[in-house]
mmCIF file of C-alpha atoms and ligand atoms in Angstrom:
data_model
loop_
_atom_site.group_PDB
_atom_site.id
_atom_site.type_symbol
_atom_site.label_atom_id
_atom_site.label_comp_id
_atom_site.label_asym_id
_atom_site.label_seq_id
_atom_site.Cartn_x
_atom_site.Cartn_y
_atom_site.Cartn_z
ATOM 1 C CA UNK T 1 -15.511 4.400 -1.165
ATOM 2 C CA UNK T 2 -14.694 2.275 -3.871
ATOM 3 C CA UNK T 3 -17.313 -0.725 -2.613
ATOM 4 C CA UNK T 4 -19.867 1.220 -2.202
ATOM 5 C CA UNK T 5 -22.563 -0.029 -4.370
ATOM 6 C CA UNK T 6 -20.589 -2.950 -5.881
ATOM 7 C CA UNK T 7 -21.737 -6.796 -6.357
ATOM 8 C CA UNK T 8 -19.044 -9.394 -5.316
ATOM 9 C CA UNK T 9 -19.650 -12.715 -6.433
ATOM 10 C CA UNK T 10 -18.091 -14.412 -3.994
ATOM 11 C CA UNK T 11 -16.712 -18.408 -5.089
ATOM 12 C CA UNK T 12 -15.374 -20.408 -1.605
ATOM 13 C CA UNK T 13 -14.024 -23.049 -2.749
ATOM 14 C CA UNK T 14 -12.865 -26.508 -0.612
ATOM 15 C CA UNK T 15 -9.395 -25.710 1.522
ATOM 16 C CA UNK T 16 -9.052 -24.808 5.213
ATOM 17 C CA UNK T 17 -8.522 -21.033 4.252
ATOM 18 C CA UNK T 18 -12.602 -21.136 3.910
ATOM 19 C CA UNK T 19 -12.937 -20.245 7.759
ATOM 20 C CA UNK T 20 -10.871 -17.507 6.217
ATOM 21 C CA UNK T 21 -13.551 -16.394 3.800
ATOM 22 C CA UNK T 22 -16.642 -16.003 6.368
ATOM 23 C CA UNK T 23 -14.066 -13.015 7.624
ATOM 24 C CA UNK T 24 -13.597 -11.095 4.309
ATOM 25 C CA UNK T 25 -17.249 -11.541 3.504
ATOM 26 C CA UNK T 26 -17.883 -9.569 6.707
ATOM 27 C CA UNK T 27 -14.964 -6.612 5.225
ATOM 28 C CA UNK T 28 -16.122 -6.877 1.921
ATOM 29 C CA UNK T 29 -20.075 -6.152 3.834
ATOM 30 C CA UNK T 30 -18.487 -3.593 5.808
ATOM 31 C CA UNK T 31 -17.509 -1.849 3.358
ATOM 32 C CA UNK T 32 -20.200 -1.626 1.232
ATOM 33 C CA UNK T 33 -20.484 -4.059 -1.259
ATOM 34 C CA UNK T 34 -22.744 -6.658 -1.581
ATOM 35 C CA UNK T 35 -21.543 -10.197 -0.948
ATOM 36 C CA UNK T 36 -23.174 -13.421 -3.386
ATOM 37 C CA UNK T 37 -22.494 -16.449 -2.101
ATOM 38 C CA UNK T 38 -20.872 -19.701 -4.621
ATOM 39 C CA UNK T 39 -19.686 -22.503 -3.277
ATOM 40 C CA UNK T 40 -18.183 -25.756 -4.395
ATOM 41 C CA UNK T 41 -19.205 -29.491 -2.577
ATOM 42 C CA UNK T 42 -15.652 -29.230 -0.928
ATOM 43 C CA UNK T 43 -16.066 -25.914 0.089
ATOM 44 C CA UNK T 44 -18.987 -27.196 2.578
ATOM 45 C CA UNK T 45 -16.601 -29.606 4.079
ATOM 46 C CA UNK T 46 -15.302 -26.808 5.800
ATOM 47 C CA UNK T 47 -17.712 -23.576 6.134
ATOM 48 C CA UNK T 48 -21.654 -25.072 5.892
ATOM 49 C CA UNK T 49 -24.025 -22.165 4.108
ATOM 50 C CA UNK T 50 -25.882 -21.419 6.538
ATOM 51 C CA UNK T 51 -22.642 -19.399 8.265
ATOM 52 C CA UNK T 52 -22.312 -18.271 4.801
ATOM 53 C CA UNK T 53 -25.618 -17.394 4.205
ATOM 54 C CA UNK T 54 -26.490 -15.357 7.063
ATOM 55 C CA UNK T 55 -21.967 -13.761 6.909
ATOM 56 C CA UNK T 56 -23.349 -12.685 3.334
ATOM 57 C CA UNK T 57 -27.495 -12.298 4.159
ATOM 58 C CA UNK T 58 -28.342 -13.473 0.750
ATOM 59 C CA UNK T 59 -28.964 -17.099 -0.805
ATOM 60 C CA UNK T 60 -25.447 -19.623 -0.593
ATOM 61 C CA UNK T 61 -26.024 -20.726 -4.162
ATOM 62 C CA UNK T 62 -23.937 -24.245 -4.674
ATOM 63 C CA UNK T 63 -26.164 -26.483 -6.849
ATOM 64 C CA UNK T 64 -25.793 -26.249 -10.815
ATOM 65 C CA UNK T 65 -28.663 -28.961 -11.391
ATOM 66 C CA UNK T 66 -31.156 -26.790 -8.632
ATOM 67 C CA UNK T 67 -34.237 -26.179 -10.772
ATOM 68 C CA UNK T 68 -35.521 -23.669 -8.042
ATOM 69 C CA UNK T 69 -31.644 -21.988 -8.598
ATOM 70 C CA UNK T 70 -31.654 -22.009 -12.299
ATOM 71 C CA UNK T 71 -35.460 -20.997 -12.219
ATOM 72 C CA UNK T 72 -34.830 -17.709 -9.825
ATOM 73 C CA UNK T 73 -31.740 -15.896 -11.448
ATOM 74 C CA UNK T 74 -30.137 -18.459 -13.132
ATOM 75 C CA UNK T 75 -26.038 -19.906 -14.033
ATOM 76 C CA UNK T 76 -25.726 -17.052 -16.829
ATOM 77 C CA UNK T 77 -27.231 -14.476 -14.889
ATOM 78 C CA UNK T 78 -25.050 -14.864 -11.268
ATOM 79 C CA UNK T 79 -22.260 -14.619 -13.674
ATOM 80 C CA UNK T 80 -22.742 -11.689 -15.366
ATOM 81 C CA UNK T 81 -24.789 -9.456 -12.604
ATOM 82 C CA UNK T 82 -21.664 -8.493 -11.183
ATOM 83 C CA UNK T 83 -18.751 -6.486 -11.015
ATOM 84 C CA UNK T 84 -16.229 -8.998 -9.834
ATOM 85 C CA UNK T 85 -15.850 -12.466 -9.017
ATOM 86 C CA UNK T 86 -13.423 -13.737 -5.866
ATOM 87 C CA UNK T 87 -12.250 -16.764 -5.470
ATOM 88 C CA UNK T 88 -11.235 -17.116 -2.220
ATOM 89 C CA UNK T 89 -9.729 -19.790 -1.651
ATOM 90 C CA UNK T 90 -8.851 -20.889 -4.464
ATOM 91 C CA UNK T 91 -7.996 -24.896 -4.411
ATOM 92 C CA UNK T 92 -5.168 -25.158 -7.250
ATOM 93 C CA UNK T 93 -7.725 -28.145 -8.459
ATOM 94 C CA UNK T 94 -10.144 -25.202 -9.235
ATOM 95 C CA UNK T 95 -7.540 -23.616 -10.075
ATOM 96 C CA UNK T 96 -7.084 -26.377 -12.758
ATOM 97 C CA UNK T 97 -10.566 -26.524 -14.305
ATOM 98 C CA UNK T 98 -9.925 -22.565 -14.752
ATOM 99 C CA UNK T 99 -7.173 -22.935 -17.174
ATOM 100 C CA UNK T 100 -8.845 -25.488 -19.435
ATOM 101 C CA UNK T 101 -12.235 -24.583 -19.183
ATOM 102 C CA UNK T 102 -14.209 -26.976 -17.223
ATOM 103 C CA UNK T 103 -17.366 -26.326 -16.581
ATOM 104 C CA UNK T 104 -18.894 -29.383 -14.172
ATOM 105 C CA UNK T 105 -20.353 -27.998 -11.898
ATOM 106 C CA UNK T 106 -21.851 -24.041 -10.668
ATOM 107 C CA UNK T 107 -18.662 -22.394 -9.354
ATOM 108 C CA UNK T 108 -16.563 -23.836 -12.499
ATOM 109 C CA UNK T 109 -19.895 -22.744 -14.634
ATOM 110 C CA UNK T 110 -19.933 -19.457 -13.714
ATOM 111 C CA UNK T 111 -16.071 -18.645 -13.792
ATOM 112 C CA UNK T 112 -16.504 -20.041 -17.615
ATOM 113 C CA UNK T 113 -20.173 -18.464 -18.217
ATOM 114 C CA UNK T 114 -18.409 -14.266 -17.001
ATOM 115 C CA UNK T 115 -16.948 -12.149 -18.591
ATOM 116 C CA UNK T 116 -16.348 -9.850 -15.082
ATOM 117 C CA UNK T 117 -12.764 -9.260 -13.804
ATOM 118 C CA UNK T 118 -11.692 -12.004 -12.053
ATOM 119 C CA UNK T 119 -9.600 -11.771 -8.939
ATOM 120 C CA UNK T 120 -7.996 -15.467 -7.006
ATOM 121 C CA UNK T 121 -6.278 -16.259 -4.063
ATOM 122 C CA UNK T 122 -5.130 -19.678 -3.899
ATOM 123 C CA UNK T 123 -4.420 -21.289 -1.065
ATOM 124 C CA UNK T 124 -3.050 -25.400 -1.200
ATOM 125 C CA UNK T 125 -0.401 -27.066 0.509
ATOM 126 C CA UNK T 126 3.751 -25.735 -0.348
ATOM 127 C CA UNK T 127 4.123 -29.113 -2.060
ATOM 128 C CA UNK T 128 1.187 -28.050 -4.416
ATOM 129 C CA UNK T 129 2.197 -24.503 -4.905
ATOM 130 C CA UNK T 130 5.079 -25.810 -6.715
ATOM 131 C CA UNK T 131 4.217 -28.289 -8.336
ATOM 132 C CA UNK T 132 4.599 -28.199 -12.418
ATOM 133 C CA UNK T 133 0.845 -28.597 -12.737
ATOM 134 C CA UNK T 134 0.071 -25.738 -10.904
ATOM 135 C CA UNK T 135 2.881 -23.565 -12.399
ATOM 136 C CA UNK T 136 1.570 -24.520 -15.863
ATOM 137 C CA UNK T 137 -2.106 -23.783 -14.482
ATOM 138 C CA UNK T 138 -1.052 -20.704 -13.197
ATOM 139 C CA UNK T 139 0.684 -19.664 -16.329
ATOM 140 C CA UNK T 140 -2.387 -20.353 -18.249
ATOM 141 C CA UNK T 141 -4.270 -18.330 -15.503
ATOM 142 C CA UNK T 142 -2.526 -15.626 -15.927
ATOM 143 C CA UNK T 143 -1.682 -15.277 -19.600
ATOM 144 C CA UNK T 144 -6.051 -15.170 -19.666
ATOM 145 C CA UNK T 145 -6.358 -12.264 -17.633
ATOM 146 C CA UNK T 146 -7.041 -13.737 -14.006
ATOM 147 C CA UNK T 147 -5.991 -11.138 -11.389
ATOM 148 C CA UNK T 148 -4.384 -13.421 -8.363
ATOM 149 C CA UNK T 149 -3.949 -11.962 -4.829
ATOM 150 C CA UNK T 150 -0.889 -14.218 -2.921
ATOM 151 C CA UNK T 151 -1.020 -17.258 -2.099
ATOM 152 C CA UNK T 152 1.635 -15.512 0.751
ATOM 153 C CA UNK T 153 4.815 -17.690 2.941
ATOM 154 C CA UNK T 154 3.404 -18.824 6.143
ATOM 155 C CA UNK T 155 2.473 -21.850 7.942
ATOM 156 C CA UNK T 156 0.414 -23.574 6.804
ATOM 157 C CA UNK T 157 -2.935 -24.496 9.015
ATOM 158 C CA UNK T 158 -3.139 -28.312 8.708
ATOM 159 C CA UNK T 159 0.529 -29.374 8.885
ATOM 160 C CA UNK T 160 3.353 -27.897 10.218
ATOM 161 C CA UNK T 161 4.546 -27.350 6.934
ATOM 162 C CA UNK T 162 5.707 -24.058 5.579
ATOM 163 C CA UNK T 163 6.023 -22.801 2.199
ATOM 164 C CA UNK T 164 4.307 -20.439 -0.111
ATOM 165 C CA UNK T 165 0.570 -21.761 0.041
ATOM 166 C CA UNK T 166 -1.201 -19.942 2.855
ATOM 167 C CA UNK T 167 -4.123 -17.299 1.908
ATOM 168 C CA UNK T 168 -3.397 -13.836 1.691
ATOM 169 C CA UNK T 169 -4.849 -12.488 4.334
ATOM 170 C CA UNK T 170 -8.509 -11.096 4.332
ATOM 171 C CA UNK T 171 -7.398 -7.453 4.325
ATOM 172 C CA UNK T 172 -5.296 -8.776 1.558
ATOM 173 C CA UNK T 173 -7.795 -9.772 -0.740
ATOM 174 C CA UNK T 174 -9.642 -6.545 0.458
ATOM 175 C CA UNK T 175 -6.477 -3.624 -1.115
ATOM 176 C CA UNK T 176 -6.722 -5.807 -4.375
ATOM 177 C CA UNK T 177 -10.413 -5.713 -4.985
ATOM 178 C CA UNK T 178 -10.425 -2.737 -4.267
ATOM 179 C CA UNK T 179 -7.786 -1.958 -6.588
ATOM 180 C CA UNK T 180 -9.783 -3.973 -8.929
ATOM 181 C CA UNK T 181 -13.432 -1.888 -8.566
ATOM 182 C CA UNK T 182 -11.345 1.790 -8.151
ATOM 183 C CA UNK T 183 -13.207 3.956 -10.676
ATOM 184 C CA UNK T 184 -12.177 7.053 -9.659
ATOM 185 C CA UNK T 185 -10.852 9.616 -11.500
ATOM 186 C CA UNK T 186 -6.661 9.616 -12.237
ATOM 187 C CA UNK T 187 -6.223 12.609 -12.567
ATOM 188 C CA UNK T 188 -2.480 11.519 -12.338
ATOM 189 C CA UNK T 189 -1.990 9.499 -14.951
ATOM 190 C CA UNK T 190 1.623 9.919 -16.954
ATOM 191 C CA UNK T 191 3.019 11.683 -14.156
ATOM 192 C CA UNK T 192 5.842 10.885 -12.053
ATOM 193 C CA UNK T 193 6.208 11.628 -8.767
ATOM 194 C CA UNK T 194 9.246 10.992 -6.528
ATOM 195 C CA UNK T 195 8.781 11.317 -2.611
ATOM 196 C CA UNK T 196 10.536 10.349 0.325
ATOM 197 C CA UNK T 197 9.541 9.848 3.776
ATOM 198 C CA UNK T 198 10.984 8.481 7.877
ATOM 199 C CA UNK T 199 13.963 9.858 9.795
ATOM 200 C CA UNK T 200 17.842 8.885 8.432
ATOM 201 C CA UNK T 201 20.324 7.144 10.668
ATOM 202 C CA UNK T 202 23.357 8.741 10.094
ATOM 203 C CA UNK T 203 26.708 5.950 11.783
ATOM 204 C CA UNK T 204 27.844 7.131 14.263
ATOM 205 C CA UNK T 205 30.613 3.720 14.594
ATOM 206 C CA UNK T 206 29.348 0.029 13.815
ATOM 207 C CA UNK T 207 26.376 -0.785 15.926
ATOM 208 C CA UNK T 208 25.698 3.511 16.693
ATOM 209 C CA UNK T 209 24.215 6.281 15.310
ATOM 210 C CA UNK T 210 22.341 9.961 15.142
ATOM 211 C CA UNK T 211 17.817 9.606 14.484
ATOM 212 C CA UNK T 212 14.674 11.450 15.446
ATOM 213 C CA UNK T 213 11.215 10.468 15.968
ATOM 214 C CA UNK T 214 9.401 10.364 12.383
ATOM 215 C CA UNK T 215 7.679 7.548 12.449
ATOM 216 C CA UNK T 216 7.628 7.978 8.385
ATOM 217 C CA UNK T 217 3.738 7.784 8.523
ATOM 218 C CA UNK T 218 3.040 11.210 6.708
ATOM 219 C CA UNK T 219 5.061 10.290 3.575
ATOM 220 C CA UNK T 220 4.186 6.787 3.164
ATOM 221 C CA UNK T 221 0.878 7.914 3.009
ATOM 222 C CA UNK T 222 1.047 10.220 0.396
ATOM 223 C CA UNK T 223 3.032 8.501 -1.237
ATOM 224 C CA UNK T 224 -0.153 6.486 -1.159
ATOM 225 C CA UNK T 225 -2.294 9.175 -1.492
ATOM 226 C CA UNK T 226 -0.244 10.427 -5.363
ATOM 227 C CA UNK T 227 -0.862 6.569 -6.396
ATOM 228 C CA UNK T 228 -4.400 6.305 -5.969
ATOM 229 C CA UNK T 229 -4.181 9.347 -8.200
ATOM 230 C CA UNK T 230 -2.415 7.308 -11.219
ATOM 231 C CA UNK T 231 0.808 8.337 -10.518
ATOM 232 C CA UNK T 232 3.926 6.904 -11.265
ATOM 233 C CA UNK T 233 5.741 7.239 -7.467
ATOM 234 C CA UNK T 234 8.793 6.270 -5.854
ATOM 235 C CA UNK T 235 9.012 6.850 -2.192
ATOM 236 C CA UNK T 236 12.398 6.723 -1.236
ATOM 237 C CA UNK T 237 12.295 5.828 2.677
ATOM 238 C CA UNK T 238 14.759 5.581 5.831
ATOM 239 C CA UNK T 239 14.331 3.087 8.366
ATOM 240 C CA UNK T 240 10.652 3.063 9.464
ATOM 241 C CA UNK T 241 9.148 -0.038 11.000
ATOM 242 C CA UNK T 242 5.665 0.894 8.910
ATOM 243 C CA UNK T 243 5.026 -1.144 6.657
ATOM 244 C CA UNK T 244 5.711 -0.329 2.662
ATOM 245 C CA UNK T 245 2.560 1.440 0.666
ATOM 246 C CA UNK T 246 1.038 -0.912 -1.510
ATOM 247 C CA UNK T 247 1.090 -0.267 -5.596
ATOM 248 C CA UNK T 248 4.239 2.444 -4.667
ATOM 249 C CA UNK T 249 8.054 1.101 -5.773
ATOM 250 C CA UNK T 250 9.470 2.128 -2.677
ATOM 251 C CA UNK T 251 13.651 1.869 -2.295
ATOM 252 C CA UNK T 252 14.514 1.457 1.498
ATOM 253 C CA UNK T 253 17.960 4.011 2.653
ATOM 254 C CA UNK T 254 19.620 4.046 5.796
ATOM 255 C CA UNK T 255 21.185 7.484 5.686
ATOM 256 C CA UNK T 256 20.871 10.734 4.388
ATOM 257 C CA UNK T 257 23.736 10.191 1.023
ATOM 258 C CA UNK T 258 22.254 7.562 0.095
ATOM 259 C CA UNK T 259 19.032 9.383 -0.155
ATOM 260 C CA UNK T 260 20.567 11.558 -1.613
ATOM 261 C CA UNK T 261 21.946 9.135 -4.429
ATOM 262 C CA UNK T 262 18.544 7.759 -4.558
ATOM 263 C CA UNK T 263 16.382 10.182 -5.182
ATOM 264 C CA UNK T 264 17.937 11.884 -7.551
ATOM 265 C CA UNK T 265 18.348 8.057 -9.271
ATOM 266 C CA UNK T 266 15.152 8.740 -9.911
ATOM 267 C CA UNK T 267 14.370 11.534 -11.797
ATOM 268 C CA UNK T 268 13.276 13.322 -14.113
ATOM 269 C CA UNK T 269 10.232 13.318 -12.553
ATOM 270 C CA UNK T 270 7.081 15.688 -12.393
ATOM 271 C CA UNK T 271 6.398 16.077 -8.638
ATOM 272 C CA UNK T 272 9.053 15.536 -5.666
ATOM 273 C CA UNK T 273 7.451 15.558 -2.557
ATOM 274 C CA UNK T 274 10.557 15.632 0.227
ATOM 275 C CA UNK T 275 8.380 14.700 3.486
ATOM 276 C CA UNK T 276 11.965 12.546 4.587
ATOM 277 C CA UNK T 277 13.492 14.561 8.503
ATOM 278 C CA UNK T 278 16.828 14.385 7.100
ATOM 279 C CA UNK T 279 19.494 14.709 9.231
ATOM 280 C CA UNK T 280 20.679 17.739 8.910
ATOM 281 C CA UNK T 281 24.168 16.271 9.943
ATOM 282 C CA UNK T 282 26.062 13.154 10.319
ATOM 283 C CA UNK T 283 29.320 12.223 12.105
ATOM 284 C CA UNK T 284 32.490 13.540 10.146
ATOM 285 C CA UNK T 285 34.262 10.200 9.934
ATOM 286 C CA UNK T 286 32.025 7.379 11.635
ATOM 287 C CA UNK T 287 34.519 5.300 13.479
ATOM 288 C CA UNK T 288 34.620 1.225 11.695
ATOM 289 C CA UNK T 289 35.371 -0.395 15.002
ATOM 290 C CA UNK T 290 32.614 0.290 17.715
ATOM 291 C CA UNK T 291 34.487 3.458 19.591
ATOM 292 C CA UNK T 292 35.102 1.933 23.057
ATOM 293 C CA UNK T 293 35.142 3.273 26.258
ATOM 294 C CA UNK T 294 38.464 2.774 28.443
ATOM 295 C CA UNK T 295 38.672 4.026 32.309
ATOM 296 C CA UNK T 296 40.628 6.757 32.602
ATOM 297 C CA UNK T 297 40.743 8.318 29.158
ATOM 298 C CA UNK T 298 38.595 11.171 28.084
ATOM 299 C CA UNK T 299 35.659 11.464 26.664
ATOM 300 C CA UNK T 300 34.967 10.692 22.476
ATOM 301 C CA UNK T 301 33.600 14.542 21.264
ATOM 302 C CA UNK T 302 32.082 13.762 18.519
ATOM 303 C CA UNK T 303 32.432 16.058 14.899
ATOM 304 C CA UNK T 304 29.724 16.461 12.683
ATOM 305 C CA UNK T 305 29.619 17.604 9.295
ATOM 306 C CA UNK T 306 26.435 18.751 7.208
ATOM 307 C CA UNK T 307 24.639 15.997 5.674
ATOM 308 C CA UNK T 308 23.112 17.194 1.772
ATOM 309 C CA UNK T 309 19.960 19.213 1.561
ATOM 310 C CA UNK T 310 17.970 16.447 -0.213
ATOM 311 C CA UNK T 311 15.170 18.979 -0.683
ATOM 312 C CA UNK T 312 17.304 22.256 -1.836
ATOM 313 C CA UNK T 313 19.206 20.406 -4.297
ATOM 314 C CA UNK T 314 16.519 19.169 -6.476
ATOM 315 C CA UNK T 315 14.767 23.049 -5.892
ATOM 316 C CA UNK T 316 18.365 23.334 -8.105
ATOM 317 C CA UNK T 317 18.147 20.834 -9.763
ATOM 318 C CA UNK T 318 18.594 21.725 -14.100
ATOM 319 C CA UNK T 319 16.118 18.036 -13.959
ATOM 320 C CA UNK T 320 14.135 20.258 -11.330
ATOM 321 C CA UNK T 321 10.803 18.656 -11.158
ATOM 322 C CA UNK T 322 7.617 20.539 -12.513
ATOM 323 C CA UNK T 323 5.870 21.055 -8.773
ATOM 324 C CA UNK T 324 8.700 20.746 -6.010
ATOM 325 C CA UNK T 325 7.224 20.384 -2.028
ATOM 326 C CA UNK T 326 8.670 20.607 1.300
ATOM 327 C CA UNK T 327 7.603 20.253 4.940
ATOM 328 C CA UNK T 328 9.249 22.372 7.910
ATOM 329 C CA UNK T 329 8.182 20.162 10.944
ATOM 330 C CA UNK T 330 9.145 23.321 13.430
ATOM 331 C CA UNK T 331 8.709 24.094 17.246
ATOM 332 C CA UNK T 332 8.520 27.917 17.146
ATOM 333 C CA UNK T 333 8.417 31.055 13.894
ATOM 334 C CA UNK T 334 5.983 28.156 12.558
ATOM 335 C CA UNK T 335 5.347 30.719 9.553
ATOM 336 C CA UNK T 336 8.302 32.603 8.470
ATOM 337 C CA UNK T 337 10.362 29.574 8.597
ATOM 338 C CA UNK T 338 8.431 28.290 6.227
ATOM 339 C CA UNK T 339 8.413 31.325 3.761
ATOM 340 C CA UNK T 340 11.307 31.329 4.428
ATOM 341 C CA UNK T 341 12.104 27.839 3.643
ATOM 342 C CA UNK T 342 10.046 28.198 0.493
ATOM 343 C CA UNK T 343 13.045 30.581 -0.968
ATOM 344 C CA UNK T 344 15.965 29.092 0.566
ATOM 345 C CA UNK T 345 14.900 25.606 -1.200
ATOM 346 C CA UNK T 346 13.124 26.376 -4.387
ATOM 347 C CA UNK T 347 10.909 24.584 -3.745
ATOM 348 C CA UNK T 348 6.912 26.032 -4.154
ATOM 349 C CA UNK T 349 5.636 24.810 -1.344
ATOM 350 C CA UNK T 350 6.009 24.151 2.139
ATOM 351 C CA UNK T 351 3.431 21.812 5.131
ATOM 352 C CA UNK T 352 4.908 23.185 8.017
ATOM 353 C CA UNK T 353 3.625 21.836 10.956
ATOM 354 C CA UNK T 354 4.644 22.603 15.062
ATOM 355 C CA UNK T 355 6.337 19.853 16.437
ATOM 356 C CA UNK T 356 7.021 20.553 19.602
ATOM 357 C CA UNK T 357 6.038 17.477 21.902
ATOM 358 C CA UNK T 358 2.619 18.294 23.143
ATOM 359 C CA UNK T 359 1.131 18.371 19.214
ATOM 360 C CA UNK T 360 2.273 14.771 19.011
ATOM 361 C CA UNK T 361 2.082 15.005 15.794
ATOM 362 C CA UNK T 362 5.674 13.890 15.899
ATOM 363 C CA UNK T 363 5.428 9.675 15.031
ATOM 364 C CA UNK T 364 1.489 10.372 15.930
ATOM 365 C CA UNK T 365 -1.610 9.836 13.136
ATOM 366 C CA UNK T 366 -2.658 12.677 12.943
ATOM 367 C CA UNK T 367 -1.246 16.069 11.638
ATOM 368 C CA UNK T 368 -2.047 20.079 11.479
ATOM 369 C CA UNK T 369 -0.980 21.811 8.743
ATOM 370 C CA UNK T 370 -0.280 24.623 7.363
ATOM 371 C CA UNK T 371 0.318 24.807 3.621
ATOM 372 C CA UNK T 372 2.709 27.487 2.665
ATOM 373 C CA UNK T 373 3.613 29.149 -1.021
ATOM 374 C CA UNK T 374 3.687 32.195 -2.480
ATOM 375 C CA UNK T 375 -0.194 32.583 -2.946
ATOM 376 C CA UNK T 376 0.033 32.760 0.706
ATOM 377 C CA UNK T 377 -0.827 30.510 3.446
ATOM 378 C CA UNK T 378 -3.576 28.198 3.715
ATOM 379 C CA UNK T 379 -4.686 26.009 7.718
ATOM 380 C CA UNK T 380 -5.668 23.173 7.244
ATOM 381 C CA UNK T 381 -7.514 21.613 10.237
ATOM 382 C CA UNK T 382 -6.782 18.770 12.714
ATOM 383 C CA UNK T 383 -7.334 15.754 9.996
ATOM 384 C CA UNK T 384 -5.215 11.883 10.142
ATOM 385 C CA UNK T 385 -1.753 11.690 8.138
ATOM 386 C CA UNK T 386 -3.885 9.172 5.877
ATOM 387 C CA UNK T 387 -6.501 12.896 4.958
ATOM 388 C CA UNK T 388 -3.747 15.099 4.767
ATOM 389 C CA UNK T 389 -1.838 12.336 1.977
ATOM 390 C CA UNK T 390 -5.290 12.897 0.266
ATOM 391 C CA UNK T 391 -5.665 15.587 0.043
ATOM 392 C CA UNK T 392 -2.796 16.471 -0.548
ATOM 393 C CA UNK T 393 -2.116 15.185 -3.747
ATOM 394 C CA UNK T 394 -5.765 16.460 -5.014
ATOM 395 C CA UNK T 395 -3.788 19.705 -4.383
ATOM 396 C CA UNK T 396 -1.257 18.697 -6.322
ATOM 397 C CA UNK T 397 -3.669 17.467 -9.505
ATOM 398 C CA UNK T 398 -5.200 20.568 -9.563
ATOM 399 C CA UNK T 399 -1.352 22.501 -9.647
ATOM 400 C CA UNK T 400 -0.246 21.132 -12.025
ATOM 401 C CA UNK T 401 -2.804 21.105 -14.287
ATOM 402 C CA UNK T 402 -3.718 24.723 -13.910
ATOM 403 C CA UNK T 403 0.574 24.556 -14.838
HETATM 404 O O1 LIG S 1 15.734 22.498 6.735
HETATM 405 P P1 LIG S 1 14.979 22.142 7.249
HETATM 406 O O2 LIG S 1 15.363 20.516 7.891
HETATM 407 O O3 LIG S 1 13.773 22.496 8.302
HETATM 408 O O4 LIG S 1 14.324 20.992 5.886
HETATM 409 C C1 LIG S 1 12.872 20.450 5.827
HETATM 410 C C2 LIG S 1 12.657 19.856 4.689
HETATM 411 O O5 LIG S 1 13.385 19.698 3.720
HETATM 412 C C3 LIG S 1 11.778 18.819 4.611
HETATM 413 O O6 LIG S 1 11.101 18.516 2.946
HETATM 414 C C4 LIG S 1 12.812 17.583 4.795
HETATM 415 O O7 LIG S 1 12.435 16.146 4.275
HETATM 416 C C5 LIG S 1 13.786 18.773 3.351
HETATM 417 N N1 LIG S 1 15.013 18.620 3.684
HETATM 418 C C6 LIG S 1 15.983 16.882 2.830
HETATM 419 N N2 LIG S 1 17.802 16.861 2.864
HETATM 420 C C7 LIG S 1 17.685 17.600 3.832
HETATM 421 C C8 LIG S 1 17.346 18.641 5.032
HETATM 422 C C9 LIG S 1 16.114 18.708 5.152
HETATM 423 O O8 LIG S 1 15.642 16.914 1.610
HETATM 424 N N3 LIG S 1 19.396 17.637 4.008
#
């Protein structure tokens, strides 16, 4: 949605990463953006204007002194008739020109003439990235308001060398461009949110633990959705295999007690959404050493003790956030259990779902939830977890506005 109708001027400079720019053009266009390419002479050594032109479905601009191009569009209009100038890959040379205001070819001239936001995706050998001259240029460009995505660490395409210098992947560049182009309303701007997500691991001994099937997908999606509406989000995540969401401060914990401490440290907040599947019990005294199996000896029994209830703690806290939301993963009597939970935990809203194995919800990509509050129960249709998150974030914004 953010890209729909947006015009991106894509400057491709001369590095081997230019081959990824072809995919980048596709990714931007399939999201609804139009892409007008500018190529330096170096870029044309790596990918052809024919390929770039075919993928972008636009004229490829290469020459500052092309009489025809100057007559048709002109370099000043090229620099201004867009919503974002994206440089991918940005070579050390082009960055040096930008930092010094040089304008000796079309790309550098456009970069000097533009009044639009500029996002660059550097790509170069790690030694070039770490060179004092490049560091000076990076600092200058940042101070000039130029935005960066990457470079990433990893192996270089052209050599067996590893280090920082690899261009960000096309989808990472798309995500960074999306942030810059996003002009959607931010109803949660100035609001602080704490979200918990994922399972907890409760140690039995140094190698064993008690866990559950939570993937963290729903909680992470909610953290990201709140951030997209402008909230300042702290996500406290148990052990998960999914990536940290963008635009969110993520704190990684293992045990319920660590999760509680991290949540309490993040207070005060306006919103708390406790999505984590916190283990109700932990082993009363986890062993420091691996518990050994001795032939003939009796099987060990695990004495359990109750974990802190984080939602309940927050719901009754002196610094209680204005809006406290819990989840209720149930396999039976979903409505009545959720209503009881609302009271017991001091929550304003419970998002209840049936996690019976047949629903595939636990660990899956979709969810079917009921919103239980003192005003009643609302059933939402089966949706992707990302859509549940977006709808919930909007509901949160509405509830906060209503006070
Ligand atoms: O009591 P139950 O575990 O069903 O409650 C679920 C809700 O309470 C979820 O929002 C969950 O994140 C939260 N919870 C918690 N700390 C616990 C147990 C559950 O925050 N120890």
